[in-house]
Short mmCIF file of C-alpha atoms in Angstrom, two decimals:
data_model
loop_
_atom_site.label_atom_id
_atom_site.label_comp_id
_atom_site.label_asym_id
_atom_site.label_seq_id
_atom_site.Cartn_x
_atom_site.Cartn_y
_atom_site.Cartn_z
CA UNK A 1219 -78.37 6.13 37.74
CA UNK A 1220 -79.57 3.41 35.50
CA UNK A 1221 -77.20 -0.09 36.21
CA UNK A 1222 -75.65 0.06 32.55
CA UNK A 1223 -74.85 3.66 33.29
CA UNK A 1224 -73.22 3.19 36.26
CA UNK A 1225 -71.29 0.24 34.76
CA UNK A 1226 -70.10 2.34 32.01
CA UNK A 1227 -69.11 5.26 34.17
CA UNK A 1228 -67.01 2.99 36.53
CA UNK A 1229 -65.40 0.98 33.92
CA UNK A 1230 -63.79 3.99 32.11
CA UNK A 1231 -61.95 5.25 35.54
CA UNK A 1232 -59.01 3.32 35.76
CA UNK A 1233 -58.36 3.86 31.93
CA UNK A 1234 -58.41 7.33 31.88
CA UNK A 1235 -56.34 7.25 34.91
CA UNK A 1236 -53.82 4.83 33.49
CA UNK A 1237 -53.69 6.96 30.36
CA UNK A 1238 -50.64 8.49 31.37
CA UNK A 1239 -49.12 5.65 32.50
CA UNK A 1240 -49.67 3.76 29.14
CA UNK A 1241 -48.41 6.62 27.06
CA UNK A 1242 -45.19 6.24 28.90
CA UNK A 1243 -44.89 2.81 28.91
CA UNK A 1244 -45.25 3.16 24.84
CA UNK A 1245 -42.40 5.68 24.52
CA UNK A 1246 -40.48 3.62 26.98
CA UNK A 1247 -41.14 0.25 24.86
CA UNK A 1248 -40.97 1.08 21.85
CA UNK A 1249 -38.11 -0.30 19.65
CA UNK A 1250 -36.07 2.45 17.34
CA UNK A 1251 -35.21 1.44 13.96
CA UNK A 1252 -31.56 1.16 13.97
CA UNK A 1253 -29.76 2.97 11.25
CA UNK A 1254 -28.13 1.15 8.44
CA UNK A 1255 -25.64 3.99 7.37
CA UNK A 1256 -24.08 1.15 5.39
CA UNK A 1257 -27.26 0.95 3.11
CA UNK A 1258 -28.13 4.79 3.74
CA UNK A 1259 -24.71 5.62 2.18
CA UNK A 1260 -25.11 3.32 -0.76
CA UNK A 1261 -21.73 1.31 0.42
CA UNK A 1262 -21.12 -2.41 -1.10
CA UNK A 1263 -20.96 -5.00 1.23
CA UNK A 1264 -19.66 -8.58 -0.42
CA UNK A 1265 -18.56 -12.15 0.90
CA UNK A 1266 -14.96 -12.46 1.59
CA UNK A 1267 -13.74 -15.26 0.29
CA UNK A 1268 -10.12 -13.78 -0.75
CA UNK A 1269 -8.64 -13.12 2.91
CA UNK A 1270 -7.51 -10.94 5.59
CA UNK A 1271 -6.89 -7.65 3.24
CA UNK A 1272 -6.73 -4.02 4.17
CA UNK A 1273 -8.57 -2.61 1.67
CA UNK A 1274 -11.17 -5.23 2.11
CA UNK A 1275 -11.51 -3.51 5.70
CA UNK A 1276 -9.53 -6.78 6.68
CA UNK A 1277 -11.67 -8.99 9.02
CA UNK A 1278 -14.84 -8.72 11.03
CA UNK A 1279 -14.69 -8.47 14.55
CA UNK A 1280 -15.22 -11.09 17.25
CA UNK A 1281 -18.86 -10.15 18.75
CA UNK A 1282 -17.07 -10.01 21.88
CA UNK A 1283 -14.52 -7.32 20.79
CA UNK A 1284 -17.72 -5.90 19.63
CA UNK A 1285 -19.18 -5.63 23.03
CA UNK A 1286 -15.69 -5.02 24.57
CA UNK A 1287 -15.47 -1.67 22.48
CA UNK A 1288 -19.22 -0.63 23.00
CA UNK A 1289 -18.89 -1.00 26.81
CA UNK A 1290 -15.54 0.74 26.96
CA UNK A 1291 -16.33 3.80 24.58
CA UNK A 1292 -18.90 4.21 28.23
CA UNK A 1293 -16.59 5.37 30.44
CA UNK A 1294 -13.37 7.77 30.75
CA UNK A 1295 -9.52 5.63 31.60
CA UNK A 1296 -6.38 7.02 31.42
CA UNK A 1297 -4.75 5.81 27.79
CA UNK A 1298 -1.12 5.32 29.84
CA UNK A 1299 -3.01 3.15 32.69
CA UNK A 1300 -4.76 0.89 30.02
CA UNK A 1301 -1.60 0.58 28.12
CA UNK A 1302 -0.08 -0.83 31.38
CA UNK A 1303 -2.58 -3.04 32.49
CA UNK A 1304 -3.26 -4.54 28.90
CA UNK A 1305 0.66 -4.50 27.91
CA UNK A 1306 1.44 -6.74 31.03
CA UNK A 1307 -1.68 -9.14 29.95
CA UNK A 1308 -0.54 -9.50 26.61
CA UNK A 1309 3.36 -9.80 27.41
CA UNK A 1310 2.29 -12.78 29.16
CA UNK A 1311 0.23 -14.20 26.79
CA UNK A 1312 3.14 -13.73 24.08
CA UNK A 1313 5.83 -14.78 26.23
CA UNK A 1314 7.45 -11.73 25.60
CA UNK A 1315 8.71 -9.39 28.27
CA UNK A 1316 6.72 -6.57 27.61
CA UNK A 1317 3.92 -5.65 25.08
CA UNK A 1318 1.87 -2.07 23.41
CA UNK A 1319 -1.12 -1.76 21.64
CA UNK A 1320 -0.61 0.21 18.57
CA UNK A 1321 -2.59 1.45 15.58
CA UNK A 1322 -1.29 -1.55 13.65
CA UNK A 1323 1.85 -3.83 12.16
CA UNK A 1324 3.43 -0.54 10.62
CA UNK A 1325 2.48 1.88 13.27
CA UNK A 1326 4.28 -0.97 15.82
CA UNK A 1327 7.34 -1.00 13.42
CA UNK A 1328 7.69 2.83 13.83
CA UNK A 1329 7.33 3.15 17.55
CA UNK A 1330 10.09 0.39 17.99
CA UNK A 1331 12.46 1.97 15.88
CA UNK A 1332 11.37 5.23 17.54
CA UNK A 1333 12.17 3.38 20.92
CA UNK A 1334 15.36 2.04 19.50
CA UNK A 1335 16.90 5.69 18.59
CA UNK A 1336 15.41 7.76 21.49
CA UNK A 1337 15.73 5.46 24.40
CA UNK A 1338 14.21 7.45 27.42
CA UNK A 1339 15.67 10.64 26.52
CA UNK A 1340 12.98 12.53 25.97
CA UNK A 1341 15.21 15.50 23.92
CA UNK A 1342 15.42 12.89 21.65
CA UNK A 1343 11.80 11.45 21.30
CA UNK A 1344 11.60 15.25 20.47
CA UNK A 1345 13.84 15.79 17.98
CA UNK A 1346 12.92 13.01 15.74
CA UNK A 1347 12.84 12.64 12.89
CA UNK A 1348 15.42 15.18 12.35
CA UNK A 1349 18.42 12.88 13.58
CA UNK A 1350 21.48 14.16 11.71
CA UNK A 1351 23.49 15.30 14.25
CA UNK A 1352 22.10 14.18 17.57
CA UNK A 1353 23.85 11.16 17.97
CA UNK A 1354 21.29 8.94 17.11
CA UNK A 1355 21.70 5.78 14.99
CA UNK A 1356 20.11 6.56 11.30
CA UNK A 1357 20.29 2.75 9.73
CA UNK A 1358 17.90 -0.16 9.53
CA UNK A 1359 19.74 -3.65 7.48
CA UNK A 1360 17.64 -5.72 6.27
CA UNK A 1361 18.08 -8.32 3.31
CA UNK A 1362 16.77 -7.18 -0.24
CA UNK A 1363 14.31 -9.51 -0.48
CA UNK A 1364 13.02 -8.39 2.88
CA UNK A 1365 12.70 -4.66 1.68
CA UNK A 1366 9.09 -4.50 1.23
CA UNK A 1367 7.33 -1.20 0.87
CA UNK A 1368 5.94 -1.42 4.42
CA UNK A 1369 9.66 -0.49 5.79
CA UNK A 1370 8.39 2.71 5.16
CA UNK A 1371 7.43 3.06 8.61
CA UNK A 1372 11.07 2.96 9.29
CA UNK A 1373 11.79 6.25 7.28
CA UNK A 1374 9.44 7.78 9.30
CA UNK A 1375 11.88 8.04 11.93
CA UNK A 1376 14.49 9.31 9.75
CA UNK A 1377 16.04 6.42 9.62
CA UNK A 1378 17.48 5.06 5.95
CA UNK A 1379 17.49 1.20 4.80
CA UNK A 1380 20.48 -0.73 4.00
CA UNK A 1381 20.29 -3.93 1.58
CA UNK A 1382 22.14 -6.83 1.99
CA UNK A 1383 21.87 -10.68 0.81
CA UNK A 1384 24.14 -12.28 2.98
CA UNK A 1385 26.06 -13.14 5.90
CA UNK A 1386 29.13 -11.33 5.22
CA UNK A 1387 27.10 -8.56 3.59
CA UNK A 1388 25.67 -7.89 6.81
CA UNK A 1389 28.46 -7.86 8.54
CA UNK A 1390 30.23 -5.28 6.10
CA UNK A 1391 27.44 -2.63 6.39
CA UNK A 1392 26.97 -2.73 10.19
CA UNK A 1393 28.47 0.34 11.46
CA UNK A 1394 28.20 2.98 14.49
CA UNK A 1395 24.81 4.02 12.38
CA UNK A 1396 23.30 0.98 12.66
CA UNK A 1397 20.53 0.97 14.81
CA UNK A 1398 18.42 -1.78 13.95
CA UNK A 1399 18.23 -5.83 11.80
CA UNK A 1400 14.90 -5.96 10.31
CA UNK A 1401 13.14 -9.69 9.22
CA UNK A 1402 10.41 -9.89 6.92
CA UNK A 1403 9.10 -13.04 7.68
CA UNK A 1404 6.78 -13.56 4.67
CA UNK A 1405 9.63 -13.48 2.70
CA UNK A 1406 11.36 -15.33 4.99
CA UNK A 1407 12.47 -18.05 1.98
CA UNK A 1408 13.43 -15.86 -0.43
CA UNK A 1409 16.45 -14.23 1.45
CA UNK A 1410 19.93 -16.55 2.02
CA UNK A 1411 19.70 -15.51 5.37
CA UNK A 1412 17.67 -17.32 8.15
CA UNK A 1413 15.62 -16.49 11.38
CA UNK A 1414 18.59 -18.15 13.82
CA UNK A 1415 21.60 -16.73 11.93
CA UNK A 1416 19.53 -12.84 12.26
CA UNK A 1417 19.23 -13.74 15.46
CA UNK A 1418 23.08 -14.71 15.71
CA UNK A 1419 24.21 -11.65 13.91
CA UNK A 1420 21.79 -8.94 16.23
CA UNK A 1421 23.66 -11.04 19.74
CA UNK A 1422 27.26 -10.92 17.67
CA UNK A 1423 27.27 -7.11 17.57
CA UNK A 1424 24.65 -5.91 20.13
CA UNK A 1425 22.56 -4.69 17.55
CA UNK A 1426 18.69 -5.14 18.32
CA UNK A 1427 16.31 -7.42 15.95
CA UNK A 1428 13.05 -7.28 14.69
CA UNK A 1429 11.42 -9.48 12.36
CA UNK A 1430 7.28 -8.31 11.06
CA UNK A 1431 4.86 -11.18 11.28
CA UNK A 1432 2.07 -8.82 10.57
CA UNK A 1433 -0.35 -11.58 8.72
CA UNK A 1434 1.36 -14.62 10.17
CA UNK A 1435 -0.99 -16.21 12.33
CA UNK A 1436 -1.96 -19.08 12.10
CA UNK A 1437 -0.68 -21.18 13.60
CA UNK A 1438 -1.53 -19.41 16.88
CA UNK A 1439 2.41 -20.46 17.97
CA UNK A 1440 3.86 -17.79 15.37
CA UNK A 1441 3.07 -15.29 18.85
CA UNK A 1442 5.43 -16.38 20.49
CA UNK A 1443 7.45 -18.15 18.75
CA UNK A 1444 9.62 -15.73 17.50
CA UNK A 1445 10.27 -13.97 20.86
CA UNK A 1446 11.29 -17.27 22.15
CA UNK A 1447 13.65 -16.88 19.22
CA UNK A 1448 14.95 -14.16 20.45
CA UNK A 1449 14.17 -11.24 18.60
CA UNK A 1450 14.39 -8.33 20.61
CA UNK A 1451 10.86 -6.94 18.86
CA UNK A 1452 7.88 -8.62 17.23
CA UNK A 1453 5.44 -6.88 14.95
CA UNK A 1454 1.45 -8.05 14.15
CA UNK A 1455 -1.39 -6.90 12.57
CA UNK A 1456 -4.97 -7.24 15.17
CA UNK A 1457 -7.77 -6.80 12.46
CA UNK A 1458 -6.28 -10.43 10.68
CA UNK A 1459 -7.10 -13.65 12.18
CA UNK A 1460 -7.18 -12.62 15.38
CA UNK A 1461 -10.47 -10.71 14.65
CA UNK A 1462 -9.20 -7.68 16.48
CA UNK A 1463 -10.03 -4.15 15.59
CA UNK A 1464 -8.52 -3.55 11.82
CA UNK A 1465 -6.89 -0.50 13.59
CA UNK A 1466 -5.37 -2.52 16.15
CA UNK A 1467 -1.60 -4.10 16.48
CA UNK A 1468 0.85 -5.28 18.60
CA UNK A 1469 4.55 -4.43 19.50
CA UNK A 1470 6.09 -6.77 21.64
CA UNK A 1471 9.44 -7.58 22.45
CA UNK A 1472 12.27 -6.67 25.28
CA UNK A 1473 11.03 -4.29 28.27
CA UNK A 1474 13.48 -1.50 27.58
CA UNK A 1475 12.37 -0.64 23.78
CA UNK A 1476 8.12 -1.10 24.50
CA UNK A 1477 9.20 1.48 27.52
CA UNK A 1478 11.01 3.67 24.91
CA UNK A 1479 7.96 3.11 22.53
CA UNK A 1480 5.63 3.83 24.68
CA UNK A 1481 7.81 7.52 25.26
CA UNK A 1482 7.27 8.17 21.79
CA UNK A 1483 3.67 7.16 21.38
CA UNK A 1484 0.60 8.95 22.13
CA UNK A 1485 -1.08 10.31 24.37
CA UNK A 1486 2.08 12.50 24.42
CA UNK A 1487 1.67 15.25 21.65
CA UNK A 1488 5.75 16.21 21.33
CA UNK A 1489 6.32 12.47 18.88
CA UNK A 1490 6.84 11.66 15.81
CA UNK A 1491 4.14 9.06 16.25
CA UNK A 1492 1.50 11.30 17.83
CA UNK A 1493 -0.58 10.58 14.55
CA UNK A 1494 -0.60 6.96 15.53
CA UNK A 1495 -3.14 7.17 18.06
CA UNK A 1496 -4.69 4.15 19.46
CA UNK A 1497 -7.61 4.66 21.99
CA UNK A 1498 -8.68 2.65 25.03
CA UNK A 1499 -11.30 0.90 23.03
CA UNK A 1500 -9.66 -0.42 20.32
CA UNK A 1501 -6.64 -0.94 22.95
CA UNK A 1502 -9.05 -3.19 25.10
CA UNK A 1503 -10.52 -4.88 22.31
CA UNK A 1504 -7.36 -6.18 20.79
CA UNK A 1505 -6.27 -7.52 23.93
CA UNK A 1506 -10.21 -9.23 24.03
CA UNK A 1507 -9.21 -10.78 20.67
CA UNK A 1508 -6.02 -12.07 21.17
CA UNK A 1509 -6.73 -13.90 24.75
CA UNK A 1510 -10.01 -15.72 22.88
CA UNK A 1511 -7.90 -16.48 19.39
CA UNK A 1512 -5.28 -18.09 21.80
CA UNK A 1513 -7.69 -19.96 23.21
CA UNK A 1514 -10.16 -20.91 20.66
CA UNK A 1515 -10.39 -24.48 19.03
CA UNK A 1516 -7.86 -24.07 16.24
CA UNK A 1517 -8.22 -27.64 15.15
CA UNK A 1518 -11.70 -27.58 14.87
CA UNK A 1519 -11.58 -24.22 13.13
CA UNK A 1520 -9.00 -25.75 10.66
CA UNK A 1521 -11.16 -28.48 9.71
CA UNK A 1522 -14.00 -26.11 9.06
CA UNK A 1523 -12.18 -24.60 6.79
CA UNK A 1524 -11.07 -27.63 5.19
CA UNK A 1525 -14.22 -28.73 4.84
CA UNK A 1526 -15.52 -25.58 3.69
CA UNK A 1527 -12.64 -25.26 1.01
CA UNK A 1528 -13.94 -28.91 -0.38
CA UNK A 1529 -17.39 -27.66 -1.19
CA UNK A 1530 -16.25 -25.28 -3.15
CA UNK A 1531 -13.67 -27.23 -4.62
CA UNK A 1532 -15.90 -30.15 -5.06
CA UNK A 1533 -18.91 -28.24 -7.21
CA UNK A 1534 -16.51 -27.17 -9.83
CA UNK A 1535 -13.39 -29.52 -10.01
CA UNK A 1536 -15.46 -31.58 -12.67
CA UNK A 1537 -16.48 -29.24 -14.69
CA UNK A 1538 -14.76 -29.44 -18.48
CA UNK A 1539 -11.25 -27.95 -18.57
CA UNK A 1540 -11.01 -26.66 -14.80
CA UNK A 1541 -8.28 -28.09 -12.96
CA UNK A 1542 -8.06 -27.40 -8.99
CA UNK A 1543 -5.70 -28.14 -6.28
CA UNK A 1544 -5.89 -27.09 -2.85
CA UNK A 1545 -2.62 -25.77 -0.80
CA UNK A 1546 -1.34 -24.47 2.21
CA UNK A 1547 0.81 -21.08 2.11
CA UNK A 1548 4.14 -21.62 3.83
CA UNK A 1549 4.26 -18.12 4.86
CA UNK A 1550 1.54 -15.48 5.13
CA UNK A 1551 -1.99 -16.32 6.39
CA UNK A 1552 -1.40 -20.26 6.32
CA UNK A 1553 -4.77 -21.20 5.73
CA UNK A 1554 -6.28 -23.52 3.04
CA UNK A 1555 -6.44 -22.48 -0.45
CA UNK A 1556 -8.05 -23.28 -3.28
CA UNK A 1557 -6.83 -22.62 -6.72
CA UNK A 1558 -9.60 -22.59 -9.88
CA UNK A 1559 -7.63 -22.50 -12.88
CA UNK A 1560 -9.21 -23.66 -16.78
CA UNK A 1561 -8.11 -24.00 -20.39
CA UNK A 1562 -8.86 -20.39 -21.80
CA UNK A 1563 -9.84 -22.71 -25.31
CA UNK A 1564 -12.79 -24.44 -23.07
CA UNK A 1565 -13.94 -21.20 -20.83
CA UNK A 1566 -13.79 -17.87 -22.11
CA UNK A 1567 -12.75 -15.69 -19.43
CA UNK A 1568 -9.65 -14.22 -17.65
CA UNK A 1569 -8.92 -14.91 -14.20
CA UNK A 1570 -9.34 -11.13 -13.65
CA UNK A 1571 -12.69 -11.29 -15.75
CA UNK A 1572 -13.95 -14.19 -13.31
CA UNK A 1573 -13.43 -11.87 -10.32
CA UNK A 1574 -15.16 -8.80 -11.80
CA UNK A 1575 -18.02 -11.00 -12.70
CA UNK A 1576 -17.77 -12.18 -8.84
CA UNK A 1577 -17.56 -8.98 -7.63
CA UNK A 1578 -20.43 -6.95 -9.69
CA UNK A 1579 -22.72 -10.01 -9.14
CA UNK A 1580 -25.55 -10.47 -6.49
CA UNK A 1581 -24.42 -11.42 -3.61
CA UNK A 1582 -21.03 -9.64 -4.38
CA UNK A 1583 -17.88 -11.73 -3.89
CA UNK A 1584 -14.36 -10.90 -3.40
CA UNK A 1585 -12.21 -13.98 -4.71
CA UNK A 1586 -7.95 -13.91 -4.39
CA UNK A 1587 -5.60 -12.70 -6.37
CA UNK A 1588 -5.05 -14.37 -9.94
CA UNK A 1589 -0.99 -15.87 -9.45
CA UNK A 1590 1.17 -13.50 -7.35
CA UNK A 1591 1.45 -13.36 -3.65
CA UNK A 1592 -0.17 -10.07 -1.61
CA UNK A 1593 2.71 -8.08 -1.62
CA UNK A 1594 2.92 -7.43 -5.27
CA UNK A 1595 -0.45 -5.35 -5.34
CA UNK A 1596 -0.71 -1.97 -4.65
CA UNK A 1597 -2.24 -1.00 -1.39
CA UNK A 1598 -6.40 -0.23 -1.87
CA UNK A 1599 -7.12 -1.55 -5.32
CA UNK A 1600 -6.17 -4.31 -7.38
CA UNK A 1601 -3.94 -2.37 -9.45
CA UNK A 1602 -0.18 -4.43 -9.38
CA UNK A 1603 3.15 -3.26 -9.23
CA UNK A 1604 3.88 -1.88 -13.43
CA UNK A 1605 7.30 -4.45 -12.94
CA UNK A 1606 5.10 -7.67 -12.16
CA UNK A 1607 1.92 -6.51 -14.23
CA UNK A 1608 3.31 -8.86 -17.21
CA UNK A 1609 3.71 -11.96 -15.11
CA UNK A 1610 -0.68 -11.70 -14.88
CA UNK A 1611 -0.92 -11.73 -19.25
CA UNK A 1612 -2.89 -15.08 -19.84
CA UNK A 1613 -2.82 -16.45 -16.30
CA UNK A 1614 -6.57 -18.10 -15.89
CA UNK A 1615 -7.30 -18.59 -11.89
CA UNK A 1616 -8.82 -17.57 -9.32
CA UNK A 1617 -8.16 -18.21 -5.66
CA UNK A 1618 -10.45 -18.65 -2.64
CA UNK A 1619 -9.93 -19.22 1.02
CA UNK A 1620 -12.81 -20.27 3.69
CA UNK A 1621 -11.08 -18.53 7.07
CA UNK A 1622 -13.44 -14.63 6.39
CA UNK A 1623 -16.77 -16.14 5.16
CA UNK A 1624 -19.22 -16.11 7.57
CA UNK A 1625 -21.47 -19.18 8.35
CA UNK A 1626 -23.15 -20.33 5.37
CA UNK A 1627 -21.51 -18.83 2.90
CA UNK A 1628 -19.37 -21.29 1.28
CA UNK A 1629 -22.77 -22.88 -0.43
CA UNK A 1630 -23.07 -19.39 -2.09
CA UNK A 1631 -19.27 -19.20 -2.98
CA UNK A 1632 -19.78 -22.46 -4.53
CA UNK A 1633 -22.55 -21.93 -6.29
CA UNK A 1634 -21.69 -18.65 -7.81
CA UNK A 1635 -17.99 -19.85 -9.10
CA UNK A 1636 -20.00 -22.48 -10.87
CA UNK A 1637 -22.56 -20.58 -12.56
CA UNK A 1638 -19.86 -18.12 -13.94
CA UNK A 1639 -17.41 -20.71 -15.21
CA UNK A 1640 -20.93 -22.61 -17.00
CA UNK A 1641 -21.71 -19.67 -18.59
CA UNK A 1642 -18.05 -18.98 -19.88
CA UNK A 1643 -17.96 -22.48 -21.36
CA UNK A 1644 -17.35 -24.85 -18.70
CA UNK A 1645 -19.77 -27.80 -18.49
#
């Protein structure tokens, strides 16, 4: 055999031979384009500048919650065993004496009341919510100003709610039905009654208390806070600040009701609350969230946001006939705020119109609500309440926060708010 022949011949052995080897190694290697069902499905995405909302899918997760949930949804655990091991984590973390995951703020203010009724007796955890007759307490007080639409969770038990405004009121309409004190504390200011003096009245007649913080955090302190208080049950939303799962809450409070609670809760299928299903990942991840939010850098995170704010604030506040001012809710997601308001004879747009043109623009961007706190709009749009639709007639604002925009995103914020108000008249 001629030399180049032989050459040849020899050369092509070991890559025939490694043929098979190489075809593997390609299938093994290869990288799979990962679906985008967001942009498969046509779904908007947008910048959050207005807050920790519900219908905005609330918050997005800590990456490691993220990882937490993808490494859990792995394996098989017993729901009751995680429950245990994560309620006894959390109760310490809270300073509380014992702790659930639940399904979120109003899922945790129906298992407590559910605790509250039923105690341990399971023929009870049965019968609800068909109470009449059993025995059971059927009454939640709580001050007017406190009855927001999310004590519906209480009528899921059967339960009814009682108004009162004041000390003595309370004291009138607690009877043998009453079965529960109930503290809003977003509208904490609003009702003549304080924190201390609920507190007082719940010791006075052996009546337990709850008060819902569900988006009152921060300050980080507001966890424990009020079970240092003493109220016998705490209620919080996970998917908020904490940048738990948005299907994630806590109920914490005294040992005997979470036991209760946890009687009436899934995985057990005889409940009221079976609907209310929480699963070990989501369970796992909350508890990942809240040990890293209660240790993160909140000072450095409020001066982010700060800065953040000022940016925005600081490419518009000069513009002709805007006025700004930056605040600090007392109550409800207490972080900075900035509020863009103008003279309707300078630029020609309503606050409403500014956050349509936000919205439908590109990038899209949620701004706040134009002059009324959260609790006056209707759950899932931005439809408002018919009674307090008037108060909106004429008002000109817009309001942004910094805490849900990812990094970077305040330049666009700023930058888009300015281009809008330009082009309505501002200059």
């Amino acid at each position: 055999m001629k030399r180049r022949k032989l050459i040849k011949s020899l050369s092509s052995i070991p890559l025939l031979g490694a043929l098979p080897f190489l075809s593997k190694n390609a299938e093994a290697t290869s990288v799979r384009k990962k679906r985008d069902i967001i942009e498969e499905l046509g779904i908007r995405t947008f910048i959050n500048a207005a807050g920790t909302l519900t219908y905005m899918s609330g918050c997005i997760m800590q990456e490691e919650v993220v990882e937490t949930i993808e490494n859990t949804s792995k394996h098989f655990c017993m729901i009751d065993e995680v429950q245990d091991k994560v309620g006894e984590k959390i109760a310490k973390l809270v300073h509380s004496e014992a702790a659930m995951v639940t399904c979120g703020a109003f899922s945790a203010m129906t298992l407590g009341l559910a605790g509250v009724l039923t105690g341990t007796d399971v023929r009870k955890v049965e019968q609800l919510p068909h109470i009449e007759g059993t025995g059971m307490k059927s009454e939640v007080i709580c001050q007017k100003s406190h009855n927001e639409r999310y004590n519906h969770a209480f009528l899921n038990t059967g339960c009814t709610v009682v108004e009162v405004e004041t000390i003595d009121d309370v004291e009138r309409a607690i009877s043998e039905k009453t079965a529960l004190l109930h503290f809003l504390n977003i509208t904490a200011n609003l009702g003549q009654v304080k924190h201390e003096h609920w507190v007082a009245l719940g010791k006075k007649y052996n009546i337990p208390t709850s008060i819902d913080i569900a988006a009152d955090v921060p300050p980080v302190s507001n966890l424990w806070k009020f079970n240092e208080m003493g109220f016998d049950m705490v209620f919080i939303s996970g998917g908020k600040a904490m940048r738990g799962p948005q299907s994630a809450g806590i109920l914490m409070g005294k040992k005997n009701i979470i036991e209760a609670a946890r009687l009436n809760s899934p995985p057990r299928g005889f409940t009221v609350a079976r609907g209310l299903k929480v699963n070990k990942e989501e369970i796992l991840g909350m508890y990942v969230a809240l040990e890293k939010f209660i240790a993160g850098d909140h000072e450095r995170k409020w001066k982010e946001w700060e800065s953040q704010v000022a940016h925005i604030e600081n490419a518009v506040k000069d513009l002709s006939g805007i006025t700004t001012q930056v605040s600090i809710p007392e109550l409800g997601n207490i972080t900075p705020t900035l509020t863009i308001s103008w003279d309707d004879s300078i630029v020609k747009l309503t606050g409403r119109e500014m956050r349509d043109r936000l919205r439908n623009g590109s990038p899209s961007i949620e701004a706040g609500f134009s002059g009324l706190p959260l609790y006056h709009y209707q759950a899932g749009s931005d439809s408002i309440d018919p009674t307090v639709a008037e108060t909106l007639k004429g008002v000109n604002l817009v309001r942004v926060t910094a805490w849900m925009l990812q990094p970077g995103e305040f330049r666009v914020v700023a930058k888009r708010i300015k281009t809008e108000l330009v082009l309505a008249g501002a200059s």
